[in-house]
mmCIF file of C-alpha atoms in Angstrom:
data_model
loop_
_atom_site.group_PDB
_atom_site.id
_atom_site.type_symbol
_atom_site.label_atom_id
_atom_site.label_comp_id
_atom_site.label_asym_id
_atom_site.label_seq_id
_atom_site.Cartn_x
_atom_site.Cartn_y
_atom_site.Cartn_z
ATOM 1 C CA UNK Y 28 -22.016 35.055 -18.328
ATOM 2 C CA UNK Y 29 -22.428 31.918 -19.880
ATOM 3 C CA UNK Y 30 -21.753 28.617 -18.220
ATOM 4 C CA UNK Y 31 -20.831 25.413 -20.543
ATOM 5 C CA UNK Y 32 -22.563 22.716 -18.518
ATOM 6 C CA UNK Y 33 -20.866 19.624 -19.928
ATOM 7 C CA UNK Y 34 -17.661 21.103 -18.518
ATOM 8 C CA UNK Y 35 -19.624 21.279 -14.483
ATOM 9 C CA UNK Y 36 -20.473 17.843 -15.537
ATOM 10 C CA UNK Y 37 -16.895 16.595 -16.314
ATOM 11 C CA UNK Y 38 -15.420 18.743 -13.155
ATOM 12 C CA UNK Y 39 -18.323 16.844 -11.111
ATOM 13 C CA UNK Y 40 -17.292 13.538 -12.325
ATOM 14 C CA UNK Y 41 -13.708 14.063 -12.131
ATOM 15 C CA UNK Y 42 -14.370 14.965 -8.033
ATOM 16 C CA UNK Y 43 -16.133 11.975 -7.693
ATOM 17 C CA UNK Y 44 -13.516 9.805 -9.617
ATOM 18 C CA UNK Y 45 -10.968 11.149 -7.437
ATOM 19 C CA UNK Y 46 -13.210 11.225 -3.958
ATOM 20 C CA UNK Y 47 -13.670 7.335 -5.161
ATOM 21 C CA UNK Y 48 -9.659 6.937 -6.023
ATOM 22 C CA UNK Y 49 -9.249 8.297 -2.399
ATOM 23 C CA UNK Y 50 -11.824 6.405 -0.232
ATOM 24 C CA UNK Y 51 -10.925 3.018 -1.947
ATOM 25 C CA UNK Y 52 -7.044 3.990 -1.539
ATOM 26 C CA UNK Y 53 -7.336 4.869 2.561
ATOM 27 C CA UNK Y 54 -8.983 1.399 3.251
ATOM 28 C CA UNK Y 55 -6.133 -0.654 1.061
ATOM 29 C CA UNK Y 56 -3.628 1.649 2.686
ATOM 30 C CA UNK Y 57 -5.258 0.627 6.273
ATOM 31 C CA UNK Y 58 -4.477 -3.042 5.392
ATOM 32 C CA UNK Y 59 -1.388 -3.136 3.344
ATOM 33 C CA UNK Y 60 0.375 -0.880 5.913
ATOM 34 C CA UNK Y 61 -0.556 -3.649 8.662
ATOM 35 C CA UNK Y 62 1.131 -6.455 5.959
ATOM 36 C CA UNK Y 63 4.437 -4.425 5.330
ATOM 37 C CA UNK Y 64 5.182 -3.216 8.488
ATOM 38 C CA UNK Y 65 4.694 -6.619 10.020
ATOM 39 C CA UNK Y 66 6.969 -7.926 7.732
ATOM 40 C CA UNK Y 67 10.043 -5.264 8.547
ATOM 41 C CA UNK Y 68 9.265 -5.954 12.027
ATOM 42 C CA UNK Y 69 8.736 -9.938 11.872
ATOM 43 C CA UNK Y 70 9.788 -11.077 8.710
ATOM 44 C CA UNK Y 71 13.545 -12.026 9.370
ATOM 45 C CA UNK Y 72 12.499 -14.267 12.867
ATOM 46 C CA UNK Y 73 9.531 -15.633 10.893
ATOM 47 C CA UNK Y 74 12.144 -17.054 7.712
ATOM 48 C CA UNK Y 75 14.642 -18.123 10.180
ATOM 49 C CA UNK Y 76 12.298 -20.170 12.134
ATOM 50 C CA UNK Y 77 10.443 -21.434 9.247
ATOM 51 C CA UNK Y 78 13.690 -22.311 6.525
ATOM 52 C CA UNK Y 79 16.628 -21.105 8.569
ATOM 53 C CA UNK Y 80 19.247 -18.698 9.124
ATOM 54 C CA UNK Y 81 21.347 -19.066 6.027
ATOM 55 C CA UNK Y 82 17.866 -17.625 4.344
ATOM 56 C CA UNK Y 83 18.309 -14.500 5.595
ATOM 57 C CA UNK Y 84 18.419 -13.022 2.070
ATOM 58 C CA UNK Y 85 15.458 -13.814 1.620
ATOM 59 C CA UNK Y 86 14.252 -11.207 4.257
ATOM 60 C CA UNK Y 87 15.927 -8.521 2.348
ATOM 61 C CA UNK Y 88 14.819 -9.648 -1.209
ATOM 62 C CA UNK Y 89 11.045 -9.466 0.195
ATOM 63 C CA UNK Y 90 10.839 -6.112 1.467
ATOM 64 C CA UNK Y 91 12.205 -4.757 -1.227
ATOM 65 C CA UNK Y 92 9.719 -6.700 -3.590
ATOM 66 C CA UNK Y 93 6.510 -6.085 -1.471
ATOM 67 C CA UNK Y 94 6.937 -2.749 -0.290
ATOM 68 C CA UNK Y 95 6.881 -1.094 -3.465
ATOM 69 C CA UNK Y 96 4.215 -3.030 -5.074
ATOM 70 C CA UNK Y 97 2.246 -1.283 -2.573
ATOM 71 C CA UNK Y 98 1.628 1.781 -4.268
ATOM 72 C CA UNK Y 99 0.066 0.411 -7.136
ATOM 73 C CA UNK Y 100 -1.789 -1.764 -4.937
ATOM 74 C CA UNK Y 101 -3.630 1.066 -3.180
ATOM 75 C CA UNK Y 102 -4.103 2.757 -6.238
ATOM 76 C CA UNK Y 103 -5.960 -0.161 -7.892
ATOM 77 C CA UNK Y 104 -8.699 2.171 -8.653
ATOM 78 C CA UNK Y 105 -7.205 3.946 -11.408
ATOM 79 C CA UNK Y 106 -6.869 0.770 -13.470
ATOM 80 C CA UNK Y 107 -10.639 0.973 -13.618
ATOM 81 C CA UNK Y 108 -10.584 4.930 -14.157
ATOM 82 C CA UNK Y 109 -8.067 4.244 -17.191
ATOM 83 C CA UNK Y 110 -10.864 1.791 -18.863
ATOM 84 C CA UNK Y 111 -13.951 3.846 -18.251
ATOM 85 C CA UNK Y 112 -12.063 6.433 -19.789
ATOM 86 C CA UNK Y 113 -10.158 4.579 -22.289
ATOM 87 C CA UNK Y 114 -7.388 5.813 -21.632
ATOM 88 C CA UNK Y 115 -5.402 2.421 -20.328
ATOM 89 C CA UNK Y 116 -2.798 2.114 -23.467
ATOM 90 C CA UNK Y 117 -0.443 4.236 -21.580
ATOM 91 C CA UNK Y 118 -0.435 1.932 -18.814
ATOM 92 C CA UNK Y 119 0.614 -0.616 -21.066
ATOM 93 C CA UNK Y 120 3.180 1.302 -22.471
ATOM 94 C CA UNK Y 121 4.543 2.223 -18.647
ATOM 95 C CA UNK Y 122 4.886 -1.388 -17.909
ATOM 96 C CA UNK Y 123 6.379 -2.612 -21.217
ATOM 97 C CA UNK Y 124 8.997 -0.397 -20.890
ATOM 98 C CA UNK Y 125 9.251 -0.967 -16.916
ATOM 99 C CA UNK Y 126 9.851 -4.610 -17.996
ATOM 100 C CA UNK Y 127 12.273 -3.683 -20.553
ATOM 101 C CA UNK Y 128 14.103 -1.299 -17.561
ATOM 102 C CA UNK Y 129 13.627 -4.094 -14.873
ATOM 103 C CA UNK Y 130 15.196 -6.725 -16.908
ATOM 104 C CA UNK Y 131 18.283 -5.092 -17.858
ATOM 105 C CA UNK Y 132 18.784 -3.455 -13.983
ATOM 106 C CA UNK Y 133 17.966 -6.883 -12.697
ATOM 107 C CA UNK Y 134 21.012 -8.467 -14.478
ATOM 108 C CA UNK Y 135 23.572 -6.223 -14.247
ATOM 109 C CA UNK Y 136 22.885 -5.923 -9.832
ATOM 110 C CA UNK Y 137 22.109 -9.309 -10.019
ATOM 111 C CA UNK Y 138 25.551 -9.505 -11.177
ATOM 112 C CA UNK Y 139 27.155 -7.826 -8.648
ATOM 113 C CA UNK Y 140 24.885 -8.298 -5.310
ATOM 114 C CA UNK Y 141 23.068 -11.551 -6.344
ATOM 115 C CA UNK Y 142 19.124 -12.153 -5.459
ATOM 116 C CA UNK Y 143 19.397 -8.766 -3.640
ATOM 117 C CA UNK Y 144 20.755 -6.495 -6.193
ATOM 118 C CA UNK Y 145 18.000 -8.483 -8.718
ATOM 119 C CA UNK Y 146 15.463 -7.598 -6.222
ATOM 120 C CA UNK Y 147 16.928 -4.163 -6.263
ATOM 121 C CA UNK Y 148 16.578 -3.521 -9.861
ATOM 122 C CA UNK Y 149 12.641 -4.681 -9.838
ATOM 123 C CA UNK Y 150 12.006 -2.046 -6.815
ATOM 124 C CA UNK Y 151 13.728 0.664 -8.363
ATOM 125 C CA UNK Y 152 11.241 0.068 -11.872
ATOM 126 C CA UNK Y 153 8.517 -0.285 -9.778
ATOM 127 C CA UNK Y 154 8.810 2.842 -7.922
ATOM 128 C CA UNK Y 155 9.674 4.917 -11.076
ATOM 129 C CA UNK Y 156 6.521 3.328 -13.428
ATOM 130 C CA UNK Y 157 3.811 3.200 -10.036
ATOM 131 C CA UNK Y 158 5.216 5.689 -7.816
ATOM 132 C CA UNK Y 159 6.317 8.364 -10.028
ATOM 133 C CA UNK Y 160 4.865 8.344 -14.004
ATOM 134 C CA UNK Y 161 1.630 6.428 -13.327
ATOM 135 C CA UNK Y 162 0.819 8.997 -10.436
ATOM 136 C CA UNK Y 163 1.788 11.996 -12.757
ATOM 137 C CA UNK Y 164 -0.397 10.168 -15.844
ATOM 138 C CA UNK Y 165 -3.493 9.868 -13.110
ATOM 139 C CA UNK Y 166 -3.086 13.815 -12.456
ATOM 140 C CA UNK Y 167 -2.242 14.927 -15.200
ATOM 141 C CA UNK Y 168 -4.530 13.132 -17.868
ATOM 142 C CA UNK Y 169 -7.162 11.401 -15.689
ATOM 143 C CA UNK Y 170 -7.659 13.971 -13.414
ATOM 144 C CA UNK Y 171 -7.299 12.162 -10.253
ATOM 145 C CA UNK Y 172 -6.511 14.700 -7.348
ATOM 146 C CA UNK Y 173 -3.412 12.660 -6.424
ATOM 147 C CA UNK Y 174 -1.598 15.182 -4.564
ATOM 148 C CA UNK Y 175 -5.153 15.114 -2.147
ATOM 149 C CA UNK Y 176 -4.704 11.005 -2.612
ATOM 150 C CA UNK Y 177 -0.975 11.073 -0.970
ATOM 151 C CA UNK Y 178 -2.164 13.801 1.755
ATOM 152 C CA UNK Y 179 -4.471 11.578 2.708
ATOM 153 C CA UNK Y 180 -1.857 8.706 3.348
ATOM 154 C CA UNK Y 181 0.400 10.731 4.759
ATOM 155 C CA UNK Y 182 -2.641 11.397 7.831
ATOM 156 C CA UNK Y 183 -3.309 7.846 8.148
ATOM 157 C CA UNK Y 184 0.533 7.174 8.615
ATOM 158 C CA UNK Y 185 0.111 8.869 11.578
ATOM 159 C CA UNK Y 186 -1.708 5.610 13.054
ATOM 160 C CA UNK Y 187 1.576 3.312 12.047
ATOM 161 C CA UNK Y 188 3.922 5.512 14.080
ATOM 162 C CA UNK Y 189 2.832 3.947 17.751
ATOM 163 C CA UNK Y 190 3.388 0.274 16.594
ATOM 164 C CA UNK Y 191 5.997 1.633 14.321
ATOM 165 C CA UNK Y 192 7.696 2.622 17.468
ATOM 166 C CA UNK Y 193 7.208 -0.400 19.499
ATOM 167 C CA UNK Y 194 7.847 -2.926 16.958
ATOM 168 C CA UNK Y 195 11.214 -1.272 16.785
ATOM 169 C CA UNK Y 196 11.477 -1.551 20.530
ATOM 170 C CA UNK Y 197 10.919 -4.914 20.699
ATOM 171 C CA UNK Y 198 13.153 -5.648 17.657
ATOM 172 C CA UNK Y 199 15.768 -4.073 19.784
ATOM 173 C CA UNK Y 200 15.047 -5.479 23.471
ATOM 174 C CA UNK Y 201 13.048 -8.698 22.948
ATOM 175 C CA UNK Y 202 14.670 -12.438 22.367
ATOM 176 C CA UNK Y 203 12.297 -14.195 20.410
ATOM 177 C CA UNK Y 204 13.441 -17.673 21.876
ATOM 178 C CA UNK Y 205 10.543 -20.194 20.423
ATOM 179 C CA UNK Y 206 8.077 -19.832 17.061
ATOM 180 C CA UNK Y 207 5.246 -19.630 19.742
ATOM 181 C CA UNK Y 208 6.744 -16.298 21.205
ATOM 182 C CA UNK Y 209 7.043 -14.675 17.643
ATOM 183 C CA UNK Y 210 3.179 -15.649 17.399
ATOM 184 C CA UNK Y 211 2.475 -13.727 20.384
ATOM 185 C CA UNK Y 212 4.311 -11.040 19.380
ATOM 186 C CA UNK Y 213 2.607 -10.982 16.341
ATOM 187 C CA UNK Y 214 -0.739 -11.381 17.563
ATOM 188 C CA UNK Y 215 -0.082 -8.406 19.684
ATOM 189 C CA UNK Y 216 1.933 -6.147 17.300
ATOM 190 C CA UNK Y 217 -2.092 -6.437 15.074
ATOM 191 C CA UNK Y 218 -3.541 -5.312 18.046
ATOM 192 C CA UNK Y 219 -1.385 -2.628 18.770
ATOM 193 C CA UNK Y 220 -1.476 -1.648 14.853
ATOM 194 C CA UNK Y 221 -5.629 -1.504 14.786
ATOM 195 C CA UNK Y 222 -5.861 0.417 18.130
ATOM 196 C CA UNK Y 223 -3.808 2.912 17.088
ATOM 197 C CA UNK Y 224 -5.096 3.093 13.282
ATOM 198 C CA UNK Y 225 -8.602 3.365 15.121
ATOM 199 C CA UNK Y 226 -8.046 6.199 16.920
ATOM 200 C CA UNK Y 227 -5.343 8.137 14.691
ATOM 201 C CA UNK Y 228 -5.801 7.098 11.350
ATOM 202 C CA UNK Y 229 -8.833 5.969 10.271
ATOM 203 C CA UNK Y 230 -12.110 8.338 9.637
ATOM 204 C CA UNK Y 231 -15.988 8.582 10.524
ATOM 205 C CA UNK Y 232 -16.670 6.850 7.497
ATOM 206 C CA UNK Y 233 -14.022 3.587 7.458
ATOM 207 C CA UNK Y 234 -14.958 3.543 11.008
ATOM 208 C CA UNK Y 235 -18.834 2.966 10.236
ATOM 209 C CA UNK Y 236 -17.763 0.569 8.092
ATOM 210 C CA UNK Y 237 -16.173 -2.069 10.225
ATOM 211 C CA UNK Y 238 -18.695 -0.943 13.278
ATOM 212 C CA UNK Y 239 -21.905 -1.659 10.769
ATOM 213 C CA UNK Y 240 -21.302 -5.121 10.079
ATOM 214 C CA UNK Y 241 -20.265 -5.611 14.153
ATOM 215 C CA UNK Y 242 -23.481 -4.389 14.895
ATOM 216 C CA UNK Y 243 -25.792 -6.848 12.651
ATOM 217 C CA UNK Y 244 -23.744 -9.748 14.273
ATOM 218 C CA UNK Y 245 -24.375 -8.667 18.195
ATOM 219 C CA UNK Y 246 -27.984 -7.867 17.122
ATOM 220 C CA UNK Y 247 -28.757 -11.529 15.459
ATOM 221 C CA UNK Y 248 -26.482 -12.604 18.798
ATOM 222 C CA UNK Y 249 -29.501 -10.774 20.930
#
């Protein structure tokens, strides 16, 4: 039997594209997670306080701007996969017509629901170019194991379900009654949020990485 090498190469490099895609993608994920889920849990007290309760909107109009710019956000690998294989027209096709889709969605909610149903309209073409044809495009033509990429966040969204559950405790139970309490609450809800992504999200290997760096400091320290 004859083997063609240059196609073990490509498999090889593929792997490693995708084991790179992957590795990169956990660690965004890690922090990202910790951004958007303090801002469903916090957001709303942190406008009013800071511009008022007839801002409200603006609550709503955020989460449904930054939570779906996520996914290309922890996929910002592939941008650099597309170029070192030159294969990064698509992309630009993608988001010329998501621009196209956003603007005319955008005006005709806008029209009807105001900066909500705008914001609306923007979501919905994000999730549709980043979180449903560019992920196809990266399996399909780049070879990017995505379905092993969204496994992969699926386990570490294990570690978001204890502060998950808590910050909908407190949302429920809990009178923030000063800007200093919503701090705390804060302060704690990141605590809660790398605990629990330490022990039920994160690997042996993003581990190491935050515990090297530790280590140099305590040694110079010593």
């Amino acid at each position: 039997m004859i083997y063609n090498s240059t196609n073990i190469d490509d498999k090889e490099k593929d792997k490693q594209l995708s084991d790179l895609f992957i590795k990169i993608g956990r660690i965004q994920f890690a922090l990202l997670a910790l951004i958007a889920s303090g801002l469903v849990f916090w957001g709303k007290a942190f406008i009013r306080y800071w511009a008022g309760v007839e801002y409200d909107e603006a609550y709503y109009v955020a989460l449904l701007l930054i939570i779906p710019i996520t996914i290309p956000l922890i996929q910002n690998v592939g941008i650099e996969i597309q170029r070192a294989k030159t294969k990064h027209q698509f992309r630009s096709i993608v988001y010329l017509i998501m621009a196209v889709m956003n603007l005319f969605l955008s005006i005709f909610l806008c029209q009807k629901y105001g900066a909500i149903g705008s914001a609306i309209g923007t979501a919905i073409s994000l999730v549709i170019a980043n979180g449903l044809i560019m992920n196809i495009y990266y399996q399909k033509k780049l070879n990017v194991n995505i379905v092993l990429f969204w496994k992969n966040i699926l386990r570490m969204s294990i570690g978001l379900m204890v502060p998950a559950i808590i910050g909908i405790l407190t949302m429920r139970f809990v009178t923030i009654s000063s800007i200093w309490v919503l701090f705390g609450l804060i302060i704690g809800y990141t605590l809660i949020y790398c605990a629990s992504m330490w022990l039920l999200g994160l690997n042996s290997y993003e581990k190491e990485l935050i515990c090297k760096p530790l280590r140099k400091i305590f040694k110079r320290k010593v």
